[in-house]
């Protein structure tokens, strides 16, 4: 009887260890997202890093938008602001599709404001234009985008260079501000 009691205890412990090890094996084998928290001894603040993340929502008009990034980190100096590395944004309406990408960005969670910089690309498939710049700012809920830096606006019949621009998605209105040069292809 004593032998059976020891054997059942050993089997129970072995089964518990196998369940715990299989859980950790499953996490490493089938993990889709990597979340790391870096605790630095020099600072009292923690840092959150999320790889391959996506944020989706709806504008005031009920139009769908989503923002994804290769890496999202929390901004230590601004509350409720996320730093984005290689962000991509997609805005879907009934009549258009807008795609935006850049190298670096920030996203204000509370105000739904997007700030992009370095190699910004903006494509509106409905109005059939593309825009490139080193900066682009936008309010996702209102569907408004603007740049205070020079932009290169490409259309089928030519291109346009301007110092600033403003775009309202709802009104389908593009306004160029400052010095503007329009060139038509022959």
Coordinates of N, CA, C and O in Angstrom, one line a residue:
X1 N 0.8 -1.2 0.0 CA 0.0 0.0 0.0 C 0.9 1.3 0.0 O 0.5 2.2 -0.7
X2 N 1.9 1.2 0.8 CA 2.8 2.3 0.9 C 3.5 2.6 -0.5 O 3.7 3.7 -0.9
X3 N 3.8 1.5 -1.2 CA 4.4 1.7 -2.6 C 3.4 2.3 -3.5 O 3.8 3.2 -4.4
X4 N 2.1 1.9 -3.5 CA 1.1 2.6 -4.4 C 0.9 4.0 -4.0 O 0.7 4.9 -4.9
X5 N 1.0 4.4 -2.8 CA 0.8 5.8 -2.4 C 2.0 6.6 -2.9 O 1.8 7.7 -3.4
X6 N 3.2 6.1 -2.8 CA 4.4 6.8 -3.4 C 4.3 6.9 -4.9 O 4.6 8.0 -5.5
X7 N 3.9 5.8 -5.6 CA 3.7 5.8 -7.0 C 2.7 6.8 -7.5 O 2.9 7.6 -8.5
X8 N 1.5 6.9 -6.8 CA 0.5 7.9 -7.2 C 1.0 9.3 -7.0 O 0.7 10.2 -7.8
X9 N 1.7 9.6 -6.0 CA 2.3 10.9 -5.7 C 3.3 11.3 -6.8 O 3.2 12.4 -7.4
X10 N 4.1 10.3 -7.2 CA 5.1 10.6 -8.3 C 4.4 10.8 -9.6 O 4.8 11.7 -10.4
X11 N 3.4 10.1 -9.9 CA 2.6 10.2 -11.1 C 1.9 11.6 -11.2 O 1.9 12.3 -12.2
X12 N 1.3 12.0 -10.0 CA 0.7 13.3 -9.9 C 1.7 14.5 -10.1 O 1.4 15.4 -10.9
X13 N 2.8 14.4 -9.5 CA 3.9 15.4 -9.7 C 4.3 15.4 -11.2 O 4.5 16.5 -11.8
X14 N 4.6 14.3 -11.7 CA 5.0 14.2 -13.1 C 4.0 14.8 -14.1 O 4.3 15.5 -15.0
X15 N 2.7 14.5 -13.9 CA 1.6 15.1 -14.7 C 1.6 16.6 -14.5 O 1.4 17.3 -15.5
X16 N 1.7 17.1 -13.3 CA 1.7 18.6 -13.1 C 2.9 19.2 -13.9 O 2.7 20.2 -14.5
X17 N 4.1 18.6 -13.8 CA 5.2 19.2 -14.5 C 5.0 19.1 -16.0 O 5.3 20.1 -16.7
X18 N 4.4 18.1 -16.5 CA 4.2 18.0 -17.9 C 3.2 19.0 -18.4 O 3.3 19.6 -19.5
X19 N 2.1 19.3 -17.6 CA 1.2 20.3 -18.0 C 1.8 21.7 -18.0 O 1.6 22.5 -19.0
X20 N 2.6 22.0 -17.0 CA 3.3 23.3 -17.0 C 4.2 23.4 -18.1 O 4.3 24.5 -18.8
X21 N 5.0 22.4 -18.4 CA 6.0 22.5 -19.5 C 5.3 22.6 -20.9 O 5.8 23.3 -21.8
X22 N 4.2 21.9 -21.0 CA 3.5 21.9 -22.3 C 2.9 23.3 -22.5 O 2.8 23.8 -23.6
X23 N 2.4 24.0 -21.5 CA 1.9 25.4 -21.6 C 3.0 26.3 -22.1 O 2.8 27.1 -23.0
X24 N 4.2 26.2 -21.5 CA 5.3 27.1 -21.9 C 5.7 26.7 -23.4 O 6.1 27.6 -24.1
X25 N 5.7 25.4 -23.7 CA 6.1 25.0 -25.1 C 5.1 25.6 -26.1 O 5.4 26.1 -27.1
X26 N 3.8 25.5 -25.7 CA 2.8 26.0 -26.6 C 2.9 27.6 -26.8 O 2.7 28.1 -27.9
X27 N 3.2 28.3 -25.7 CA 3.4 29.8 -25.8 C 4.6 30.1 -26.8 O 4.4 31.0 -27.6
X28 N 5.7 29.4 -26.7 CA 6.8 29.7 -27.6 C 6.6 29.2 -29.0 O 7.0 29.9 -29.9
X29 N 5.9 28.2 -29.2 CA 5.7 27.6 -30.5 C 4.6 28.3 -31.3 O 4.7 28.5 -32.5
X30 N 3.5 28.8 -30.6 CA 2.4 29.4 -31.3 C 2.1 30.9 -31.0 O 1.1 31.4 -31.2
X31 N 3.1 31.6 -30.5 CA 2.9 33.0 -30.1 C 2.8 33.8 -31.4 O 3.6 33.7 -32.3
X32 N 1.8 34.7 -31.4 CA 1.7 35.6 -32.6 C 2.1 37.0 -32.3 O 2.4 37.8 -33.2
X33 N 2.1 37.5 -31.1 CA 2.5 38.8 -30.7 C 3.6 38.8 -29.7 O 3.6 37.9 -28.8
X34 N 4.5 39.7 -29.7 CA 5.6 39.8 -28.7 C 5.4 41.0 -27.9 O 5.4 42.1 -28.4
X35 N 5.1 40.9 -26.6 CA 5.0 42.0 -25.7 C 6.1 42.0 -24.7 O 6.3 40.9 -24.0
X36 N 6.9 43.0 -24.6 CA 8.0 43.0 -23.6 C 7.8 44.3 -22.8 O 7.5 45.3 -23.2
X37 N 8.2 44.1 -21.5 CA 8.2 45.2 -20.6 C 9.6 45.3 -20.1 O 10.2 44.4 -19.5
X38 N 10.2 46.5 -20.4 CA 11.6 46.7 -20.0 C 11.7 47.5 -18.7 O 11.2 48.6 -18.6
X39 N 12.2 46.9 -17.7 CA 12.4 47.6 -16.4 C 13.9 48.0 -16.3 O 14.8 47.2 -16.2
X40 N 14.2 49.3 -16.3 CA 15.5 49.8 -16.2 C 15.8 50.2 -14.8 O 14.9 50.8 -14.2
X41 N 16.9 49.9 -14.3 CA 17.3 50.2 -12.9 C 17.5 51.7 -12.8 O 17.3 52.3 -11.7
X42 N 17.9 52.4 -13.9 CA 18.1 53.8 -13.8 C 16.9 54.7 -13.8 O 16.9 55.8 -13.3
X43 N 15.8 54.1 -14.3 CA 14.5 54.9 -14.3 C 13.5 54.1 -13.6 O 13.4 52.9 -13.5
X44 N 12.5 54.9 -13.1 CA 11.4 54.3 -12.3 C 10.2 54.0 -13.3 O 9.3 53.4 -12.8
X45 N 10.3 54.4 -14.5 CA 9.2 54.2 -15.5 C 9.4 52.9 -16.2 O 10.5 52.5 -16.6
X46 N 8.3 52.3 -16.5 CA 8.3 51.1 -17.4 C 8.1 51.4 -18.8 O 7.5 52.5 -19.1
X47 N 8.5 50.6 -19.7 CA 8.3 50.8 -21.1 C 7.6 49.6 -21.8 O 8.0 48.5 -21.6
X48 N 6.6 49.9 -22.5 CA 5.8 48.8 -23.2 C 6.1 48.8 -24.6 O 6.1 49.9 -25.3
X49 N 6.5 47.7 -25.2 CA 6.8 47.5 -26.6 C 5.8 46.4 -27.2 O 5.8 45.3 -26.6
X50 N 5.1 46.8 -28.3 CA 4.3 45.8 -28.9 C 4.7 45.7 -30.4 O 4.7 46.7 -31.1
X51 N 5.0 44.5 -30.8 CA 5.4 44.2 -32.2 C 4.2 43.8 -33.0 O 3.3 43.1 -32.5
X52 N 4.2 44.3 -34.3 CA 3.1 43.9 -35.2 C 1.7 44.2 -34.7 O 0.9 43.3 -34.7
X53 N 1.5 45.4 -34.2 CA 0.2 45.7 -33.6 C -0.8 46.4 -34.5 O -0.3 47.0 -35.5
X54 N -2.1 46.4 -34.3 CA -3.1 47.0 -35.1 C -4.1 47.6 -34.2 O -4.6 47.0 -33.2
X55 N -4.5 48.9 -34.5 CA -5.6 49.6 -33.8 C -6.7 49.9 -34.8 O -6.4 50.5 -35.9
X56 N -7.9 49.6 -34.5 CA -9.0 49.9 -35.4 C -10.1 50.6 -34.7 O -10.3 50.5 -33.5
X57 N -10.8 51.4 -35.5 CA -11.9 52.2 -34.9 C -12.8 52.8 -36.0 O -12.7 52.4 -37.2
X58 N -13.7 53.7 -35.6 CA -14.6 54.3 -36.5 C -14.6 55.8 -36.3 O -14.5 56.3 -35.2
X59 N -14.7 56.6 -37.4 CA -14.7 58.0 -37.4 C -16.1 58.5 -36.9 O -17.0 57.7 -36.7
X60 N -16.3 59.9 -36.8 CA -17.6 60.4 -36.4 C -18.6 60.1 -37.5 O -19.8 59.9 -37.1
X61 N -18.3 59.9 -38.7 CA -19.2 59.5 -39.8 C -19.5 58.1 -39.9 O -20.2 57.6 -40.7
X62 N -18.9 57.3 -39.0 CA -19.1 55.8 -39.0 C -18.2 55.1 -40.0 O -18.4 53.9 -40.4
X63 N -17.1 55.8 -40.5 CA -16.2 55.2 -41.5 C -15.1 54.5 -40.7 O -14.6 54.9 -39.7
X64 N -14.7 53.3 -41.3 CA -13.8 52.5 -40.6 C -12.3 53.0 -40.9 O -12.0 53.4 -42.0
X65 N -11.5 52.9 -39.9 CA -10.1 53.1 -40.0 C -9.3 52.1 -39.2 O -9.8 51.6 -38.2
X66 N -8.0 51.9 -39.6 CA -7.2 51.0 -38.9 C -5.7 51.5 -39.0 O -5.3 52.0 -40.1
X67 N -5.0 51.4 -38.0 CA -3.6 51.8 -37.9 C -2.8 50.5 -37.5 O -3.1 49.9 -36.4
X68 N -1.7 50.2 -38.2 CA -0.9 49.1 -37.8 C 0.6 49.6 -37.8 O 0.9 50.6 -38.5
X69 N 1.4 49.0 -37.1 CA 2.8 49.4 -37.0 C 3.7 48.2 -36.8 O 3.3 47.2 -36.1
X70 N 4.9 48.3 -37.2 CA 5.9 47.2 -37.0 C 6.2 47.1 -35.5 O 6.4 46.1 -34.9
X71 N 6.3 48.3 -34.9 CA 6.6 48.4 -33.4 C 5.9 49.6 -32.8 O 5.9 50.7 -33.4
X72 N 5.2 49.4 -31.7 CA 4.5 50.4 -31.0 C 5.1 50.5 -29.6 O 5.2 49.4 -28.9
X73 N 5.5 51.7 -29.2 CA 6.1 51.9 -27.8 C 5.3 53.0 -27.2 O 4.8 53.9 -27.9
X74 N 5.3 53.0 -25.9 CA 4.6 54.1 -25.2 C 5.6 55.3 -25.1 O 6.8 55.1 -25.0
X75 N 5.0 56.5 -25.3 CA 5.8 57.7 -25.2 C 6.0 58.1 -23.8 O 5.0 58.3 -23.0
X76 N 7.2 58.2 -23.3 CA 7.5 58.5 -21.9 C 7.2 59.9 -21.5 O 6.9 60.2 -20.4
X77 N 7.3 60.9 -22.5 CA 7.1 62.3 -22.2 C 5.6 62.7 -22.4 O 5.2 63.8 -21.9
X78 N 4.8 62.0 -23.1 CA 3.4 62.4 -23.4 C 2.5 61.3 -23.0 O 2.6 60.2 -23.4
X79 N 1.5 61.7 -22.2 CA 0.5 60.7 -21.7 C -0.5 60.4 -22.8 O -0.9 61.2 -23.6
X80 N -0.8 59.1 -23.0 CA -1.8 58.6 -24.0 C -1.3 58.8 -25.4 O -2.1 58.9 -26.3
X81 N 0.0 58.8 -25.6 CA 0.6 58.9 -27.0 C 1.4 57.7 -27.2 O 2.3 57.4 -26.3
X82 N 1.3 57.1 -28.3 CA 2.1 55.9 -28.7 C 3.0 56.3 -29.8 O 2.7 57.0 -30.8
X83 N 4.3 55.8 -29.7 CA 5.3 56.0 -30.8 C 5.1 54.8 -31.8 O 4.9 53.7 -31.3
X84 N 5.1 55.1 -33.1 CA 4.9 54.1 -34.1 C 6.1 54.0 -35.0 O 6.7 55.0 -35.5
X85 N 6.6 52.8 -35.2 CA 7.7 52.5 -36.2 C 7.1 51.8 -37.4 O 6.4 50.8 -37.3
X86 N 7.3 52.4 -38.6 CA 6.8 51.9 -39.9 C 5.2 51.8 -39.8 O 4.7 50.7 -40.0
X87 N 4.5 52.9 -39.5 CA 3.1 52.8 -39.4 C 2.4 52.8 -40.8 O 2.9 53.3 -41.7
X88 N 1.3 52.1 -40.8 CA 0.4 52.1 -42.0 C -1.0 52.3 -41.5 O -1.4 51.7 -40.5
X89 N -1.7 53.2 -42.2 CA -3.1 53.5 -41.9 C -4.0 53.3 -43.1 O -3.6 53.6 -44.2
X90 N -5.2 52.8 -42.9 CA -6.1 52.5 -43.9 C -7.5 53.1 -43.5 O -7.9 52.9 -42.4
X91 N -8.1 53.9 -44.4 CA -9.3 54.6 -44.1 C -10.3 54.1 -45.2 O -10.1 54.4 -46.4
X92 N -11.4 53.5 -44.8 CA -12.3 52.9 -45.8 C -13.6 53.7 -45.6 O -14.2 53.9 -44.6
X93 N -14.1 54.2 -46.8 CA -15.4 54.8 -46.8 C -16.2 54.0 -47.9 O -15.7 53.1 -48.5
X94 N -17.5 54.4 -48.1 CA -18.3 53.7 -49.1 C -17.7 53.9 -50.5 O -17.9 53.1 -51.4
X95 N -17.1 55.1 -50.7 CA -16.7 55.5 -52.0 C -15.2 55.6 -52.2 O -14.7 55.8 -53.3
X96 N -14.4 55.4 -51.1 CA -12.9 55.6 -51.3 C -12.1 54.8 -50.4 O -12.7 54.2 -49.4
X97 N -10.9 54.7 -50.7 CA -9.9 54.0 -49.8 C -8.7 54.8 -49.8 O -8.1 55.2 -50.8
X98 N -8.2 55.2 -48.6 CA -7.0 56.0 -48.4 C -6.0 55.1 -47.7 O -6.3 54.5 -46.6
X99 N -4.8 55.1 -48.1 CA -3.7 54.4 -47.5 C -2.6 55.4 -47.2 O -2.2 56.2 -48.1
X100 N -2.1 55.3 -46.0 CA -1.0 56.2 -45.5 C 0.1 55.4 -44.9 O -0.2 54.4 -44.2
X101 N 1.4 55.7 -45.2 CA 2.5 55.0 -44.6 C 3.6 56.0 -44.3 O 3.7 57.0 -45.0
X102 N 4.5 55.7 -43.4 CA 5.7 56.5 -43.1 C 6.7 55.6 -42.4 O 6.4 54.5 -42.1
X103 N 7.8 56.2 -42.0 CA 8.9 55.5 -41.3 C 8.6 55.7 -39.8 O 8.8 54.7 -39.0
X104 N 8.2 56.9 -39.3 CA 8.0 57.1 -37.9 C 6.6 57.8 -37.7 O 6.2 58.6 -38.5
X105 N 6.0 57.6 -36.6 CA 4.8 58.3 -36.3 C 4.4 58.3 -34.8 O 5.1 57.6 -34.0
X106 N 3.4 59.1 -34.5 CA 2.9 59.2 -33.1 C 1.4 59.1 -33.3 O 0.8 59.7 -34.2
X107 N 0.7 58.5 -32.3 CA -0.8 58.4 -32.3 C -1.3 58.8 -30.9 O -0.9 58.1 -29.9
X108 N -2.1 59.8 -30.9 CA -2.7 60.3 -29.6 C -4.0 59.5 -29.5 O -5.0 59.7 -30.3
X109 N -4.1 58.6 -28.5 CA -5.2 57.7 -28.3 C -6.5 58.5 -28.0 O -7.6 58.2 -28.5
X110 N -6.4 59.5 -27.1 CA -7.6 60.3 -26.7 C -8.2 61.1 -27.9 O -9.4 61.1 -28.0
X111 N -7.4 61.8 -28.6 CA -7.9 62.7 -29.6 C -8.0 62.1 -31.0 O -8.4 62.7 -32.0
X112 N -7.4 60.9 -31.2 CA -7.4 60.2 -32.4 C -6.6 61.0 -33.5 O -6.9 61.1 -34.6
X113 N -5.5 61.7 -33.0 CA -4.6 62.4 -33.9 C -3.4 61.6 -34.3 O -2.9 60.9 -33.4
X114 N -3.0 61.7 -35.5 CA -1.9 60.9 -36.1 C -0.9 61.9 -36.6 O -1.2 62.8 -37.3
X115 N 0.4 61.7 -36.2 CA 1.5 62.6 -36.6 C 2.5 61.7 -37.2 O 3.1 60.8 -36.6
X116 N 2.8 61.9 -38.5 CA 3.7 61.0 -39.3 C 4.9 61.8 -39.8 O 4.7 63.0 -40.1
X117 N 6.1 61.2 -39.8 CA 7.2 61.9 -40.4 C 8.1 60.9 -41.1 O 8.0 59.7 -40.9
X118 N 9.1 61.4 -41.9 CA 10.0 60.6 -42.6 C 9.4 59.7 -43.7 O 8.8 58.7 -43.3
X119 N 9.5 60.2 -44.9 CA 9.1 59.4 -46.0 C 7.6 59.0 -46.0 O 7.2 57.9 -46.1
X120 N 6.7 60.0 -45.9 CA 5.3 59.9 -45.8 C 4.7 59.7 -47.1 O 5.0 60.4 -48.1
X121 N 3.8 58.7 -47.3 CA 3.1 58.4 -48.5 C 1.6 58.4 -48.2 O 1.1 57.8 -47.3
X122 N 0.8 59.2 -49.0 CA -0.6 59.3 -48.9 C -1.3 59.0 -50.2 O -1.0 59.7 -51.2
X123 N -2.1 58.0 -50.3 CA -2.8 57.6 -51.6 C -4.3 57.6 -51.4 O -4.8 56.9 -50.5
X124 N -5.0 58.3 -52.2 CA -6.4 58.3 -52.2 C -6.9 57.7 -53.6 O -6.7 58.2 -54.6
X125 N -7.4 56.5 -53.5 CA -7.7 55.7 -54.7 C -9.0 56.3 -55.4 O -9.1 56.3 -56.6
X126 N -9.9 56.9 -54.7 CA -11.1 57.5 -55.3 C -10.8 58.7 -56.1 O -11.2 58.9 -57.2
X127 N -10.0 59.7 -55.5 CA -9.7 60.9 -56.2 C -8.4 60.7 -57.1 O -8.0 61.6 -57.8
X128 N -7.9 59.5 -57.0 CA -6.8 59.1 -57.9 C -5.6 60.1 -57.8 O -5.1 60.6 -58.8
X129 N -5.0 60.2 -56.6 CA -3.8 61.0 -56.4 C -3.0 60.3 -55.3 O -3.4 59.6 -54.5
X130 N -1.7 60.7 -55.4 CA -0.8 60.3 -54.3 C 0.0 61.5 -53.9 O 0.3 62.4 -54.7
X131 N 0.4 61.5 -52.7 CA 1.1 62.6 -52.1 C 2.3 62.1 -51.3 O 2.2 61.0 -50.7
X132 N 3.4 62.7 -51.4 CA 4.6 62.4 -50.6 C 5.1 63.6 -49.9 O 5.1 64.7 -50.4
X133 N 5.6 63.4 -48.7 CA 6.1 64.5 -47.9 C 7.0 64.0 -46.8 O 7.1 62.8 -46.6
X134 N 7.6 64.9 -46.0 CA 8.3 64.5 -44.8 C 7.5 64.6 -43.5 O 8.0 64.2 -42.5
X135 N 6.3 65.1 -43.7 CA 5.4 65.2 -42.5 C 4.0 65.2 -42.9 O 3.6 65.6 -44.0
X136 N 3.1 64.6 -42.1 CA 1.7 64.5 -42.3 C 1.0 64.4 -41.0 O 1.4 63.6 -40.1
X137 N 0.0 65.2 -40.7 CA -0.7 65.2 -39.5 C -2.2 65.0 -39.8 O -2.6 65.4 -40.9
X138 N -2.9 64.3 -39.0 CA -4.3 64.0 -39.3 C -5.2 63.8 -38.1 O -4.7 63.4 -37.0
X139 N -6.4 64.1 -38.2 CA -7.4 63.8 -37.2 C -8.3 62.7 -37.8 O -9.0 63.0 -38.7
X140 N -8.2 61.6 -37.2 CA -8.9 60.4 -37.8 C -10.4 60.5 -37.7 O -11.1 60.0 -38.5
X141 N -10.9 61.0 -36.6 CA -12.3 61.1 -36.4 C -13.0 62.1 -37.4 O -14.1 61.9 -37.9
X142 N -12.3 63.2 -37.7 CA -12.8 64.2 -38.6 C -12.5 63.9 -40.1 O -13.0 64.5 -41.0
X143 N -11.5 63.0 -40.3 CA -11.0 62.7 -41.7 C -10.3 63.9 -42.3 O -10.4 64.1 -43.5
X144 N -9.5 64.7 -41.5 CA -8.8 65.8 -42.0 C -7.3 65.5 -41.8 O -6.8 65.0 -40.8
X145 N -6.5 65.9 -42.9 CA -5.1 65.7 -42.9 C -4.5 67.0 -43.4 O -5.0 67.7 -44.2
X146 N -3.3 67.3 -42.9 CA -2.6 68.5 -43.3 C -1.1 68.3 -43.1 O -0.6 67.4 -42.4
X147 N -0.3 69.2 -43.8 CA 1.1 69.1 -43.7 C 1.6 70.6 -43.7 O 1.2 71.4 -44.5
X148 N 2.6 70.9 -42.8 CA 3.2 72.2 -42.7 C 4.5 72.2 -43.4 O 5.3 73.2 -43.4
X149 N 4.9 71.1 -44.0 CA 6.1 71.0 -44.8 C 5.8 70.8 -46.3 O 4.7 70.4 -46.6
X150 N 6.8 71.0 -47.1 CA 6.5 70.9 -48.6 C 6.0 69.5 -48.9 O 6.5 68.5 -48.3
X151 N 5.1 69.4 -49.9 CA 4.6 68.2 -50.4 C 4.8 68.1 -51.9 O 4.9 69.0 -52.6
X152 N 4.8 66.8 -52.3 CA 4.8 66.5 -53.8 C 3.5 65.8 -54.1 O 3.3 64.6 -53.6
X153 N 2.6 66.4 -54.9 CA 1.3 65.9 -55.2 C 1.3 65.3 -56.6 O 1.5 66.1 -57.5
X154 N 1.1 64.0 -56.8 CA 1.2 63.4 -58.1 C -0.2 63.0 -58.6 O -1.0 62.4 -57.9
X155 N -0.6 63.5 -59.8 CA -1.8 63.2 -60.5 C -1.5 62.6 -61.8 O -0.4 62.7 -62.3
X156 N -2.5 62.0 -62.5 CA -2.3 61.4 -63.8 C -1.7 62.4 -64.8 O -0.9 62.0 -65.7
X157 N -2.2 63.6 -64.8 CA -1.8 64.5 -65.9 C -0.6 65.4 -65.5 O -0.2 66.3 -66.3
X158 N 0.0 65.2 -64.3 CA 1.1 66.0 -64.0 C 1.4 65.9 -62.5 O 1.1 64.9 -61.9
X159 N 2.1 66.9 -61.9 CA 2.4 66.9 -60.5 C 2.3 68.3 -60.0 O 2.3 69.3 -60.7
X160 N 2.3 68.4 -58.7 CA 2.2 69.7 -58.0 C 3.1 69.7 -56.8 O 3.2 68.7 -56.1
X161 N 3.9 70.8 -56.6 CA 4.7 71.0 -55.4 C 4.1 72.2 -54.6 O 3.8 73.2 -55.2
X162 N 4.0 72.0 -53.3 CA 3.4 73.1 -52.5 C 4.1 73.1 -51.2 O 4.6 72.1 -50.7
X163 N 4.0 74.3 -50.5 CA 4.7 74.4 -49.2 C 3.8 73.7 -48.1 O 4.3 73.2 -47.1
X164 N 2.5 73.8 -48.2 CA 1.6 73.2 -47.3 C 0.3 72.7 -48.0 O 0.1 73.1 -49.1
X165 N -0.4 71.9 -47.3 CA -1.7 71.4 -47.9 C -2.6 71.0 -46.7 O -2.3 70.7 -45.6
X166 N -3.9 71.0 -47.1 CA -5.0 70.6 -46.2 C -6.0 69.7 -47.0 O -6.3 70.0 -48.1
X167 N -6.4 68.6 -46.4 CA -7.3 67.6 -47.1 C -8.4 67.3 -46.2 O -8.2 66.9 -45.0
X168 N -9.7 67.4 -46.6 CA -10.8 67.0 -45.9 C -11.5 65.8 -46.6 O -12.0 66.0 -47.7
X169 N -11.4 64.7 -46.0 CA -11.9 63.4 -46.6 C -13.4 63.5 -46.9 O -13.9 63.1 -47.9
X170 N -14.2 64.0 -45.9 CA -15.7 64.1 -46.1 C -16.1 65.0 -47.2 O -16.9 64.6 -48.0
X171 N -15.5 66.1 -47.3 CA -15.8 67.1 -48.4 C -15.1 66.8 -49.7 O -15.3 67.5 -50.7
X172 N -14.1 65.9 -49.7 CA -13.2 65.6 -50.8 C -12.6 66.9 -51.4 O -12.6 67.1 -52.5
X173 N -12.0 67.6 -50.4 CA -11.5 68.9 -50.8 C -10.0 68.9 -50.4 O -9.6 68.5 -49.3
X174 N -9.1 69.3 -51.4 CA -7.7 69.5 -51.2 C -7.4 70.9 -51.4 O -7.7 71.5 -52.4
X175 N -6.7 71.5 -50.4 CA -6.3 73.0 -50.4 C -4.8 73.0 -50.3 O -4.2 72.5 -49.4
X176 N -4.2 73.8 -51.2 CA -2.7 74.0 -51.2 C -2.5 75.4 -50.7 O -3.1 76.3 -51.2
X177 N -1.5 75.5 -49.8 CA -1.2 76.8 -49.2 C 0.3 77.1 -49.4 O 1.1 76.2 -49.5
X178 N 0.6 78.4 -49.5 CA 2.0 78.8 -49.7 C 2.3 78.7 -51.2 O 1.5 78.6 -52.1
X179 N 3.6 78.8 -51.4 CA 4.1 78.7 -52.8 C 3.7 77.3 -53.4 O 4.0 76.3 -52.8
X180 N 3.1 77.4 -54.6 CA 2.7 76.2 -55.2 C 3.1 76.2 -56.7 O 2.9 77.2 -57.4
X181 N 3.6 75.1 -57.2 CA 4.0 75.0 -58.6 C 3.2 73.8 -59.2 O 3.3 72.7 -58.7
X182 N 2.5 74.0 -60.3 CA 1.8 73.0 -61.0 C 2.4 72.7 -62.3 O 2.6 73.6 -63.1
X183 N 2.7 71.5 -62.6 CA 3.3 71.1 -63.9 C 2.4 70.0 -64.6 O 2.0 69.0 -63.9
X184 N 2.0 70.3 -65.8 CA 1.2 69.3 -66.6 C 2.1 68.6 -67.6 O 3.0 69.2 -68.2
X185 N 1.9 67.3 -67.8 CA 2.6 66.5 -68.8 C 1.9 66.8 -70.1 O 0.7 67.0 -70.2
X186 N 2.7 66.7 -71.2 CA 2.2 66.9 -72.6 C 1.6 65.7 -73.1 O 1.8 64.6 -72.8

